[in-house]
């Protein structure tokens, strides 16, 4: 193989999961140069993207919710294949924004890059597979916003990665609102404003923009009114190429009493509707709202209203504890959906039958996790261009307080 | 009148293979020559030996057969690729030279599957690649990508 043309070597290596590719960097200098090239990163990424439900290169990032003080490691990665094994052991990741004051959040995931944030001013792009990251310049918000939401995705037209920040304020008249939308382009490494107005009010702002096919999607309504569930939630889309807003047609809702969220499953935009019911608690005498079931609808053909199909109706195995059910991904054979339940465990729920398999995360190091949020990401080698943040991760730990012990272990130096 | 034409392919070790044109054009390189009308004599393939050509033709013929189910083709491919890696690499180089995308694809996947769990040293050994890193250089790469070496 020493006399293989490098483009043939590339064809072989691009089929490997990212972990194997990284090991191949040690094979020889020509292999290292090949793997480090942006062309190869794209080849590898495009190959991964073509396999819509093949999970050999898919990971979950777990953000441990720590009530007892931040500054501890909070990001862990879990490979999809390991969800089928007996003992599930997530790997600790080095958090580029590690801070003793904040529990860093994930607010975007696209092509193997994550957008993470401590505050609305302290955000960064991060590739957990390579460890490289890039902090975004600080951008002012304005006074007294109602809420701030982020989205991150790939602009297909301009071959650029963009971060979108939406800030919404109450307007002068009752019930009116105004929006301020800014876009950060990786190519230009700076923020700028978007002219076109966003005429919709975002709902469920703790859900960041969902990326699919060059656009970011949010759930929104035409008016800023409370209670929110009286209004039919719309799906609003921001085209990262044209930087214009539009609506994605949704299926007709014939009922009420649910919360709507967006997710991408198997390469399609999906909506999951969480239904709650009143539940009488005999011991306390209270009536609580309890999660009853979750319906998952898939838009089989993007933009086509009639293509919305209900693909699953998920019920909880033990109704007393239910608050949140978050669908994450299809299984390889599309017969099951991986779901995060109550921020504390994973379940494979069958679409074709009634079975539910609990992923045993109580063994291994997840036992110490009281609660976590999880997000899907692809293993990729995508870089941030020549503007990679070159700050030394070790130096950063020494500056921040707390969580210092591991600073000596050069896990992912820059 | 039959429209099948026979082409003659001549490998590096002088052997000649006669093959239906319809099958041979799985190779984009041969197809180009047919379209440029330079196939009246034997087509020379100096980069492919007869042993490898035999295997390639075996693959082409199976994949040109009528009435073969997808499962049968998969089974055939599996068996076809169960060869020593030196044979596999000769096949890959030949498929690349002949420009048969489908065969290159299939072989690349097989090679990738074989590399997947191996250490860099095992990969070098199997593929006869010289390690041109100093121990320090190699260690640096390992540290930068520590999680991949767990």
Coordinates of C-alpha atoms in Angstrom, one line a residue:
Chain A
X1 CA 0.0 0.0 0.0
X2 CA 3.0 2.2 0.2
X3 CA 2.7 2.8 -3.5
X4 CA -1.0 3.6 -3.4
X5 CA -2.0 6.9 -4.9
X6 CA -3.1 9.2 -2.1
X7 CA -6.5 9.7 -3.6
X8 CA -7.1 6.0 -3.2
X9 CA -5.9 6.1 0.4
X10 CA -8.3 9.0 0.9
X11 CA -11.2 6.8 -0.5
X12 CA -10.4 4.2 2.0
X13 CA -9.9 6.4 5.1
X14 CA -13.0 8.5 4.5
X15 CA -15.0 5.4 5.3
X16 CA -13.5 5.0 8.7
X17 CA -15.1 6.4 11.9
X18 CA -13.4 9.5 13.1
X19 CA -11.6 7.7 15.9
X20 CA -9.9 5.3 13.5
X21 CA -9.0 8.2 11.2
X22 CA -7.3 10.0 14.0
X23 CA -5.2 6.9 14.8
X24 CA -4.1 6.7 11.2
X25 CA -2.4 10.1 11.6
X26 CA 0.5 8.2 13.2
X27 CA 1.0 5.8 10.3
X28 CA 3.2 8.1 8.1
X29 CA 3.9 11.7 7.3
X30 CA 2.0 11.5 4.0
X31 CA -1.0 10.0 5.7
X32 CA -0.9 12.8 8.4
X33 CA -0.8 15.5 5.7
X34 CA -3.7 13.9 3.9
X35 CA -5.8 13.5 7.0
X36 CA -5.1 17.1 8.1
X37 CA -6.2 18.5 4.8
X38 CA -9.5 20.4 4.6
X39 CA -10.3 18.4 1.4
X40 CA -10.1 15.2 3.3
X41 CA -12.2 16.6 6.1
X42 CA -14.9 17.4 3.5
X43 CA -14.6 14.0 1.8
X44 CA -15.0 12.3 5.2
X45 CA -17.8 14.5 6.2
X46 CA -19.7 14.0 3.0
X47 CA -19.4 10.2 3.3
X48 CA -20.8 10.3 6.8
X49 CA -23.6 12.5 5.8
X50 CA -24.6 10.2 3.0
X51 CA -25.2 7.4 5.5
X52 CA -28.3 8.9 7.1
X53 CA -28.9 6.3 9.8
X54 CA -25.7 4.4 9.9
X55 CA -24.5 5.2 13.4
X56 CA -20.9 4.1 13.3
X57 CA -19.9 7.8 13.3
X58 CA -22.6 9.2 15.5
X59 CA -22.0 10.3 19.1
X60 CA -24.1 11.7 21.9
X61 CA -22.7 14.5 24.0
X62 CA -23.9 14.5 27.5
X63 CA -24.0 17.7 29.5
X64 CA -24.1 16.7 33.1
X65 CA -26.4 19.0 35.1
X66 CA -24.6 19.7 38.2
X67 CA -26.5 21.2 41.1
X68 CA -23.6 21.4 43.5
X69 CA -21.3 23.8 41.8
X70 CA -19.9 24.3 38.4
X71 CA -16.3 24.2 37.2
X72 CA -16.4 20.4 37.2
X73 CA -16.1 18.6 34.0
X74 CA -19.6 18.5 32.5
X75 CA -19.2 17.1 28.9
X76 CA -19.0 13.5 28.2
X77 CA -19.3 11.7 24.9
X78 CA -21.0 8.4 24.2
X79 CA -20.6 6.5 20.9
X80 CA -23.8 5.2 19.5
X81 CA -22.5 1.7 19.1
X82 CA -21.9 1.6 22.8
X83 CA -25.6 2.1 23.5
X84 CA -26.1 -1.5 22.6
X85 CA -23.4 -2.9 24.8
X86 CA -23.8 -4.1 28.3
X87 CA -21.9 -1.5 30.1
X88 CA -22.1 2.1 28.9
X89 CA -19.2 4.2 29.8
X90 CA -19.1 7.8 28.5
X91 CA -15.8 9.5 27.9
X92 CA -15.0 12.7 29.6
X93 CA -14.3 15.6 27.3
X94 CA -12.3 18.7 27.8
X95 CA -14.6 21.7 27.9
X96 CA -13.1 24.6 26.1
X97 CA -15.3 27.0 28.0
X98 CA -14.7 25.5 31.4
X99 CA -15.6 28.0 34.1
X100 CA -16.3 27.8 37.8
X101 CA -19.4 30.0 37.4
X102 CA -21.3 28.4 34.6
X103 CA -22.6 25.0 33.5
X104 CA -21.8 25.2 29.8
X105 CA -24.7 24.5 27.4
X106 CA -24.8 23.1 23.9
X107 CA -26.8 25.4 21.7
X108 CA -26.1 24.0 18.2
X109 CA -24.8 20.9 16.4
X110 CA -23.9 20.6 12.8
X111 CA -21.5 18.5 10.8
X112 CA -19.5 17.5 13.9
X113 CA -19.2 21.0 15.2
X114 CA -21.0 22.2 18.4
X115 CA -21.9 25.6 19.5
X116 CA -21.5 25.9 23.2
X117 CA -22.2 28.8 25.6
X118 CA -21.7 29.9 29.1
X119 CA -23.6 33.1 28.8
X120 CA -25.0 35.0 25.8
X121 CA -21.6 36.7 25.5
X122 CA -19.3 33.7 26.1
X123 CA -19.8 31.3 23.2
X124 CA -17.6 29.1 21.1
X125 CA -17.5 26.7 18.3
X126 CA -16.0 23.3 19.2
X127 CA -15.2 20.1 17.4
X128 CA -15.2 17.5 20.2
X129 CA -13.6 14.9 17.9
X130 CA -10.5 16.9 17.3
X131 CA -10.6 19.1 20.4
X132 CA -10.2 22.3 18.5
X133 CA -12.3 25.2 19.3
X134 CA -12.9 28.9 18.4
X135 CA -14.3 31.5 20.6
X136 CA -16.7 34.0 19.1
X137 CA -16.2 37.7 19.6
X138 CA -18.4 39.2 22.3
X139 CA -21.5 41.0 21.0
X140 CA -23.7 43.3 23.0
X141 CA -27.4 42.4 23.5
X142 CA -29.3 45.6 24.3
X143 CA -31.5 46.3 27.3
X144 CA -34.1 44.0 28.8
X145 CA -34.6 41.4 26.1
X146 CA -37.5 39.0 26.6
X147 CA -35.2 36.2 25.4
X148 CA -32.2 35.2 23.4
X149 CA -31.9 32.2 21.2
X150 CA -29.0 30.7 19.1
X151 CA -28.8 28.5 16.1
X152 CA -25.8 27.1 14.2
X153 CA -25.5 25.5 10.8
X154 CA -23.8 25.2 7.5
X155 CA -24.5 27.6 4.7
X156 CA -24.5 25.3 1.6
X157 CA -24.5 28.2 -0.9
X158 CA -21.5 30.0 0.4
X159 CA -19.6 27.0 2.0
X160 CA -19.6 28.8 5.3
X161 CA -20.6 28.0 8.9
X162 CA -22.9 30.5 10.5
X163 CA -24.1 31.2 14.0
X164 CA -27.4 33.0 14.3
X165 CA -28.4 35.0 17.4
X166 CA -32.0 36.1 17.8
X167 CA -32.9 38.6 20.5
X168 CA -36.5 39.6 21.0
X169 CA -37.8 42.6 23.0
X170 CA -41.2 43.8 24.0
X171 CA -42.5 46.5 21.8
X172 CA -44.0 49.8 22.8
X173 CA -47.6 48.6 22.2
X174 CA -49.1 45.9 24.3
X175 CA -48.4 42.5 22.9
X176 CA -46.0 43.8 20.2
X177 CA -42.4 42.7 20.0
X178 CA -39.4 43.5 17.9
X179 CA -36.4 41.3 17.0
X180 CA -32.8 41.8 16.5
X181 CA -31.1 39.1 14.5
X182 CA -27.3 38.9 14.1
X183 CA -25.2 36.4 12.1
X184 CA -21.7 35.3 12.7
X185 CA -19.9 33.9 9.7
X186 CA -16.9 31.7 10.2
X187 CA -15.3 32.8 7.0
X188 CA -15.4 36.4 7.9
X189 CA -14.9 35.8 11.7
X190 CA -17.3 38.6 12.6
X191 CA -20.9 39.4 13.5
X192 CA -23.2 41.5 11.4
X193 CA -26.9 42.4 11.4
X194 CA -29.6 40.8 9.3
X195 CA -31.8 43.3 7.5
X196 CA -34.9 41.2 7.1
X197 CA -37.2 41.4 10.1
X198 CA -38.3 38.3 12.0
X199 CA -42.1 38.7 12.3
X200 CA -42.6 35.7 14.6
X201 CA -42.2 35.3 18.3
X202 CA -40.0 32.4 19.3
X203 CA -41.5 29.9 21.7
X204 CA -39.6 27.4 23.9
X205 CA -36.5 29.4 23.7
X206 CA -34.5 26.7 25.6
X207 CA -34.6 24.8 22.4
X208 CA -32.0 26.3 20.0
X209 CA -32.4 26.4 16.3
X210 CA -32.5 23.0 14.6
X211 CA -30.3 22.7 11.5
X212 CA -31.4 20.9 8.3
X213 CA -30.4 21.3 4.7
X214 CA -28.9 24.8 5.0
X215 CA -31.6 26.3 7.2
X216 CA -32.2 26.8 10.9
X217 CA -35.7 26.1 12.3
X218 CA -37.5 27.3 15.4
X219 CA -41.0 26.9 16.8
X220 CA -42.7 30.3 16.9
X221 CA -46.1 32.0 16.9
X222 CA -47.4 35.1 15.2
X223 CA -48.1 36.9 18.4
X224 CA -46.4 37.3 21.7
X225 CA -49.3 36.2 23.9
X226 CA -49.8 34.2 27.0
X227 CA -50.8 31.4 27.7
X228 CA -48.7 30.2 24.8
X229 CA -50.5 26.9 24.1
X230 CA -53.6 28.8 22.9
X231 CA -51.8 29.8 19.7
X232 CA -51.0 27.4 17.0
X233 CA -47.2 27.0 16.9
X234 CA -45.6 27.6 13.6
X235 CA -42.2 26.4 12.2
X236 CA -40.1 29.3 11.1
X237 CA -37.0 28.8 9.0
X238 CA -33.9 30.9 8.5
X239 CA -32.1 30.2 5.2
X240 CA -28.4 30.5 6.0
X241 CA -27.6 31.2 2.4
X242 CA -30.1 33.9 1.5
X243 CA -30.5 35.0 5.2
X244 CA -34.2 35.3 4.8
X245 CA -37.0 34.1 7.0
X246 CA -39.8 31.8 5.9
X247 CA -42.4 29.3 7.2
X248 CA -42.2 25.6 6.9
X249 CA -45.7 24.2 6.4
X250 CA -46.8 22.0 9.3
X251 CA -49.4 19.3 9.5
X252 CA -52.8 20.4 10.7
X253 CA -53.2 20.2 14.4
X254 CA -56.6 18.8 15.3
X255 CA -56.0 18.9 19.0
X256 CA -54.5 21.1 21.7
X257 CA -52.7 20.6 25.0
X258 CA -49.3 19.8 23.8
X259 CA -45.9 21.3 23.5
X260 CA -44.1 21.2 20.2
X261 CA -40.4 20.7 19.6
X262 CA -38.3 20.2 16.6
X263 CA -35.7 17.5 16.0
X264 CA -34.0 16.0 13.0
X265 CA -34.3 12.2 12.7
X266 CA -33.0 10.2 9.9
X267 CA -32.2 13.3 7.8
X268 CA -35.8 14.7 8.0
X269 CA -37.3 17.5 10.0
X270 CA -39.5 16.1 12.7
X271 CA -41.9 17.5 15.2
X272 CA -42.5 15.9 18.5
X273 CA -45.6 16.8 20.4
X274 CA -45.6 16.2 24.1
X275 CA -49.0 15.7 25.6
X276 CA -49.7 16.2 29.3
X277 CA -52.6 15.1 31.4
X278 CA -53.9 15.9 34.8
X279 CA -52.9 13.3 37.3
X280 CA -54.4 13.2 40.8
X281 CA -51.8 12.5 43.5
X282 CA -53.6 10.6 46.2
X283 CA -50.9 11.2 48.8
X284 CA -50.8 14.9 48.5
X285 CA -54.2 15.6 47.2
X286 CA -52.8 17.7 44.4
X287 CA -53.5 17.5 40.7
X288 CA -50.3 17.5 38.7
X289 CA -49.6 17.8 35.1
X290 CA -48.0 14.6 34.0
X291 CA -46.5 13.6 30.7
X292 CA -48.9 11.2 29.0
X293 CA -47.4 10.5 25.6
X294 CA -45.3 11.9 22.8
X295 CA -46.2 11.8 19.1
X296 CA -43.4 12.0 16.6
X297 CA -44.2 13.4 13.1
X298 CA -41.8 13.3 10.3
X299 CA -41.8 15.6 7.2
X300 CA -40.8 13.0 4.7
X301 CA -40.3 15.5 2.0
X302 CA -39.0 18.8 3.1
X303 CA -41.4 21.7 2.5
X304 CA -44.3 19.4 1.4
X305 CA -47.2 19.8 3.8
X306 CA -48.8 16.5 2.8
X307 CA -45.7 14.6 3.5
X308 CA -46.0 15.0 7.3
X309 CA -46.5 11.5 8.7
X310 CA -46.9 10.4 12.3
X311 CA -44.1 7.8 12.8
X312 CA -44.4 7.0 16.4
X313 CA -46.5 7.5 19.6
X314 CA -44.3 7.0 22.6
X315 CA -45.6 6.2 26.0
X316 CA -43.6 6.1 29.1
X317 CA -43.0 2.9 30.9
X318 CA -43.5 4.4 34.3
X319 CA -45.9 7.3 34.2
X320 CA -45.2 8.6 37.7
X321 CA -41.8 9.9 37.0
X322 CA -42.4 11.4 33.6
X323 CA -41.6 15.0 32.7
X324 CA -39.6 15.0 29.5
X325 CA -39.1 12.6 26.6
X326 CA -36.7 13.7 24.0
X327 CA -36.3 11.7 20.7
X328 CA -32.7 11.7 19.6
X329 CA -32.2 9.4 16.6
X330 CA -33.4 6.4 14.7
X331 CA -31.8 3.0 15.1
X332 CA -29.9 1.7 12.0
X333 CA -32.9 -0.3 10.9
X334 CA -35.3 2.5 11.6
X335 CA -37.4 0.3 13.8
X336 CA -36.6 2.1 17.0
X337 CA -36.1 5.6 18.2
X338 CA -33.5 6.5 20.9
X339 CA -35.1 8.6 23.4
X340 CA -33.7 10.5 26.4
X341 CA -36.1 10.2 29.3
X342 CA -36.3 12.6 32.2
X343 CA -32.8 13.8 31.6
X344 CA -31.6 10.6 33.4
X345 CA -31.7 7.7 31.0
X346 CA -31.8 6.4 27.5
X347 CA -34.5 4.2 26.0
X348 CA -34.8 2.4 22.7
X349 CA -38.5 2.6 21.9
X350 CA -39.9 0.4 19.2
X351 CA -41.9 2.0 16.5
X352 CA -43.1 -1.3 15.0
X353 CA -44.0 -3.1 18.2
X354 CA -44.6 -2.1 21.8
X355 CA -41.2 -2.9 23.3
X356 CA -39.0 -0.5 25.1
X357 CA -35.4 -1.3 25.9
X358 CA -33.8 0.6 28.6
X359 CA -30.2 1.4 27.9
X360 CA -28.4 0.5 31.0
X361 CA -26.5 3.6 31.9
X362 CA -26.6 2.9 35.6
X363 CA -23.4 0.9 35.3
X364 CA -20.1 2.6 34.5
X365 CA -19.5 6.2 35.3
X366 CA -23.0 7.4 34.4
X367 CA -24.1 6.3 37.9
X368 CA -22.9 9.6 39.2
X369 CA -25.0 11.5 36.8
X370 CA -28.1 12.8 38.5
X371 CA -29.3 14.5 35.4
X372 CA -28.0 15.2 31.9
X373 CA -29.0 16.8 28.6
X374 CA -28.0 15.0 25.5
X375 CA -27.3 16.0 21.9
X376 CA -26.4 14.1 18.8
X377 CA -23.3 15.0 17.0
X378 CA -21.3 13.5 14.1
X379 CA -17.6 12.5 14.4
X380 CA -15.9 14.8 11.9
X381 CA -12.6 16.5 11.2
X382 CA -14.1 19.8 10.2
X383 CA -11.9 22.7 11.0
X384 CA -12.4 26.3 11.7
X385 CA -10.2 27.5 8.8
X386 CA -6.9 29.2 9.4
X387 CA -8.4 31.0 12.3
X388 CA -8.3 28.1 14.8
X389 CA -8.1 29.4 18.3
X390 CA -4.6 28.7 19.3
X391 CA -5.0 29.4 23.0
X392 CA -3.5 26.7 25.2
X393 CA -6.2 24.8 26.9
X394 CA -3.9 24.2 29.9
X395 CA -3.3 27.9 30.4
X396 CA -7.0 28.4 30.4
X397 CA -7.5 26.0 33.2
X398 CA -4.9 27.7 35.3
X399 CA -6.7 31.0 34.9
X400 CA -10.1 29.7 35.9
X401 CA -10.8 28.6 39.4
X402 CA -11.6 25.1 40.3
X403 CA -11.4 21.8 38.4
X404 CA -7.7 22.3 38.2
X405 CA -6.5 18.8 39.0
X406 CA -6.6 17.5 35.4
X407 CA -4.8 20.6 34.0
X408 CA -1.5 18.8 34.2
X409 CA -2.8 15.9 32.1
X410 CA -2.3 17.2 28.5
X411 CA -5.3 15.6 27.1
X412 CA -6.0 17.8 24.2
X413 CA -3.4 20.5 23.9
X414 CA -3.6 22.9 21.1
Chain B
X1 CA -27.3 -10.0 -35.9
X2 CA -25.7 -10.0 -32.5
X3 CA -24.4 -6.7 -31.4
X4 CA -22.0 -8.1 -28.8
X5 CA -18.5 -7.4 -29.7
X6 CA -15.5 -9.2 -28.2
X7 CA -12.6 -7.2 -26.9
X8 CA -9.1 -8.5 -26.3
X9 CA -7.3 -7.3 -23.2
X10 CA -3.6 -8.0 -22.9
X11 CA -2.1 -8.0 -19.4
X12 CA 1.4 -7.0 -18.2
X13 CA 2.6 -10.6 -18.4
X14 CA 1.5 -11.1 -22.0
X15 CA -1.7 -13.0 -21.4
X16 CA -4.7 -12.2 -23.5
X17 CA -8.3 -12.2 -22.3
X18 CA -11.3 -12.1 -24.6
X19 CA -14.4 -10.4 -23.1
X20 CA -17.8 -9.1 -24.3
X21 CA -17.6 -5.4 -24.8
X22 CA -20.7 -5.0 -22.8
X23 CA -19.0 -6.4 -19.8
X24 CA -15.6 -4.8 -20.3
X25 CA -17.0 -1.3 -20.4
X26 CA -17.6 -1.5 -16.6
X27 CA -14.1 -0.1 -16.8
X28 CA -14.4 3.6 -17.6
X29 CA -10.9 3.5 -19.1
X30 CA -11.9 0.7 -21.5
X31 CA -15.2 2.5 -22.3
X32 CA -13.3 5.6 -23.3
X33 CA -11.1 3.6 -25.6
X34 CA -14.1 2.0 -27.2
X35 CA -15.7 5.4 -27.8
X36 CA -12.5 6.7 -29.2
X37 CA -12.4 3.7 -31.4
X38 CA -9.0 2.4 -30.7
X39 CA -9.8 -1.1 -29.8
X40 CA -9.3 -2.9 -33.1
X41 CA -6.2 -4.7 -31.7
X42 CA -5.7 -6.0 -28.2
X43 CA -6.0 -3.4 -25.5
X44 CA -2.7 -3.3 -23.5
X45 CA -3.1 -3.2 -19.7
X46 CA 0.6 -2.9 -18.6
X47 CA -0.4 -2.2 -15.0
X48 CA -2.5 -5.3 -14.5
X49 CA -1.2 -8.9 -14.3
X50 CA -3.1 -11.9 -15.5
X51 CA -3.8 -13.2 -12.0
X52 CA -5.5 -9.9 -11.0
X53 CA -7.3 -9.6 -14.4
X54 CA -8.8 -13.0 -13.9
X55 CA -10.3 -11.9 -10.6
X56 CA -11.5 -8.6 -12.0
X57 CA -13.2 -10.4 -14.9
X58 CA -14.8 -12.8 -12.4
X59 CA -16.3 -9.8 -10.6
X60 CA -17.5 -8.2 -13.8
X61 CA -19.1 -11.3 -15.1
X62 CA -21.0 -12.0 -11.9
X63 CA -22.2 -8.4 -11.8
X64 CA -23.4 -8.6 -15.4
X65 CA -25.4 -11.8 -14.9
X66 CA -29.1 -11.6 -15.3
X67 CA -31.5 -12.9 -12.7
X68 CA -29.1 -12.5 -9.8
X69 CA -30.7 -11.2 -6.6
X70 CA -29.2 -8.5 -4.4
X71 CA -28.6 -11.0 -1.7
X72 CA -26.8 -13.3 -4.0
X73 CA -24.6 -10.5 -5.2
X74 CA -23.8 -9.5 -1.6
X75 CA -22.8 -13.1 -0.8
X76 CA -20.7 -13.2 -3.9
X77 CA -18.9 -10.0 -3.0
X78 CA -18.3 -11.2 0.5
X79 CA -16.6 -14.3 -0.7
X80 CA -14.8 -12.5 -3.5
X81 CA -13.2 -10.1 -1.0
X82 CA -12.1 -12.8 1.4
X83 CA -8.5 -12.8 0.1
X84 CA -5.1 -12.0 1.4
X85 CA -4.5 -8.3 1.6
X86 CA -1.8 -8.4 -1.0
X87 CA -4.3 -9.8 -3.5
X88 CA -6.8 -7.1 -2.3
X89 CA -4.3 -4.3 -3.0
X90 CA -3.5 -5.6 -6.4
X91 CA -7.2 -5.7 -7.1
X92 CA -7.6 -2.2 -5.8
X93 CA -4.8 -0.8 -7.9
X94 CA -6.2 -2.6 -10.9
X95 CA -9.7 -1.3 -10.3
X96 CA -8.3 2.2 -9.9
X97 CA -6.3 1.9 -13.1
X98 CA -9.2 0.5 -15.0
X99 CA -11.4 3.2 -13.5
X100 CA -14.3 1.0 -12.3
X101 CA -15.9 3.1 -9.6
X102 CA -18.1 0.4 -8.3
X103 CA -15.3 -2.1 -7.8
X104 CA -13.1 0.6 -6.2
X105 CA -15.9 1.4 -3.8
X106 CA -16.4 -2.2 -2.8
X107 CA -12.7 -2.9 -2.2
X108 CA -12.2 0.4 -0.3
X109 CA -14.9 -0.5 2.1
X110 CA -13.4 -3.9 2.7
X111 CA -9.9 -2.4 3.3
X112 CA -11.5 0.2 5.6
X113 CA -13.2 -2.5 7.6
X114 CA -9.9 -4.3 7.9
X115 CA -8.1 -1.1 9.1
X116 CA -10.8 -0.1 11.6
X117 CA -9.6 -1.7 14.8
X118 CA -5.9 -1.7 14.1
X119 CA -3.1 0.3 15.7
X120 CA -0.9 2.4 13.5
X121 CA 1.9 -0.1 13.9
X122 CA -0.4 -2.9 12.7
X123 CA -1.5 -0.9 9.8
X124 CA 2.0 -0.1 8.7
X125 CA 3.0 -3.8 9.0
X126 CA 0.1 -5.0 7.0
X127 CA 0.5 -2.4 4.2
X128 CA 4.2 -2.3 4.2
X129 CA 4.4 1.4 5.0
X130 CA 7.6 2.9 6.4
X131 CA 7.3 4.9 9.6
X132 CA 8.9 8.2 8.9
X133 CA 8.1 9.8 12.2
X134 CA 10.6 10.2 15.0
X135 CA 9.3 8.8 18.4
X136 CA 8.8 12.3 19.6
X137 CA 6.8 13.3 16.6
X138 CA 4.6 10.2 17.0
X139 CA 4.1 10.8 20.6
X140 CA 3.0 14.4 20.0
X141 CA 0.3 13.2 17.6
X142 CA -0.9 10.6 20.1
X143 CA -1.2 13.2 22.8
X144 CA -3.1 15.6 20.7
X145 CA -5.6 12.9 19.9
X146 CA -5.5 11.0 23.1
X147 CA -9.1 9.9 23.2
X148 CA -8.6 8.1 19.9
X149 CA -5.9 5.9 21.3
X150 CA -7.9 4.8 24.4

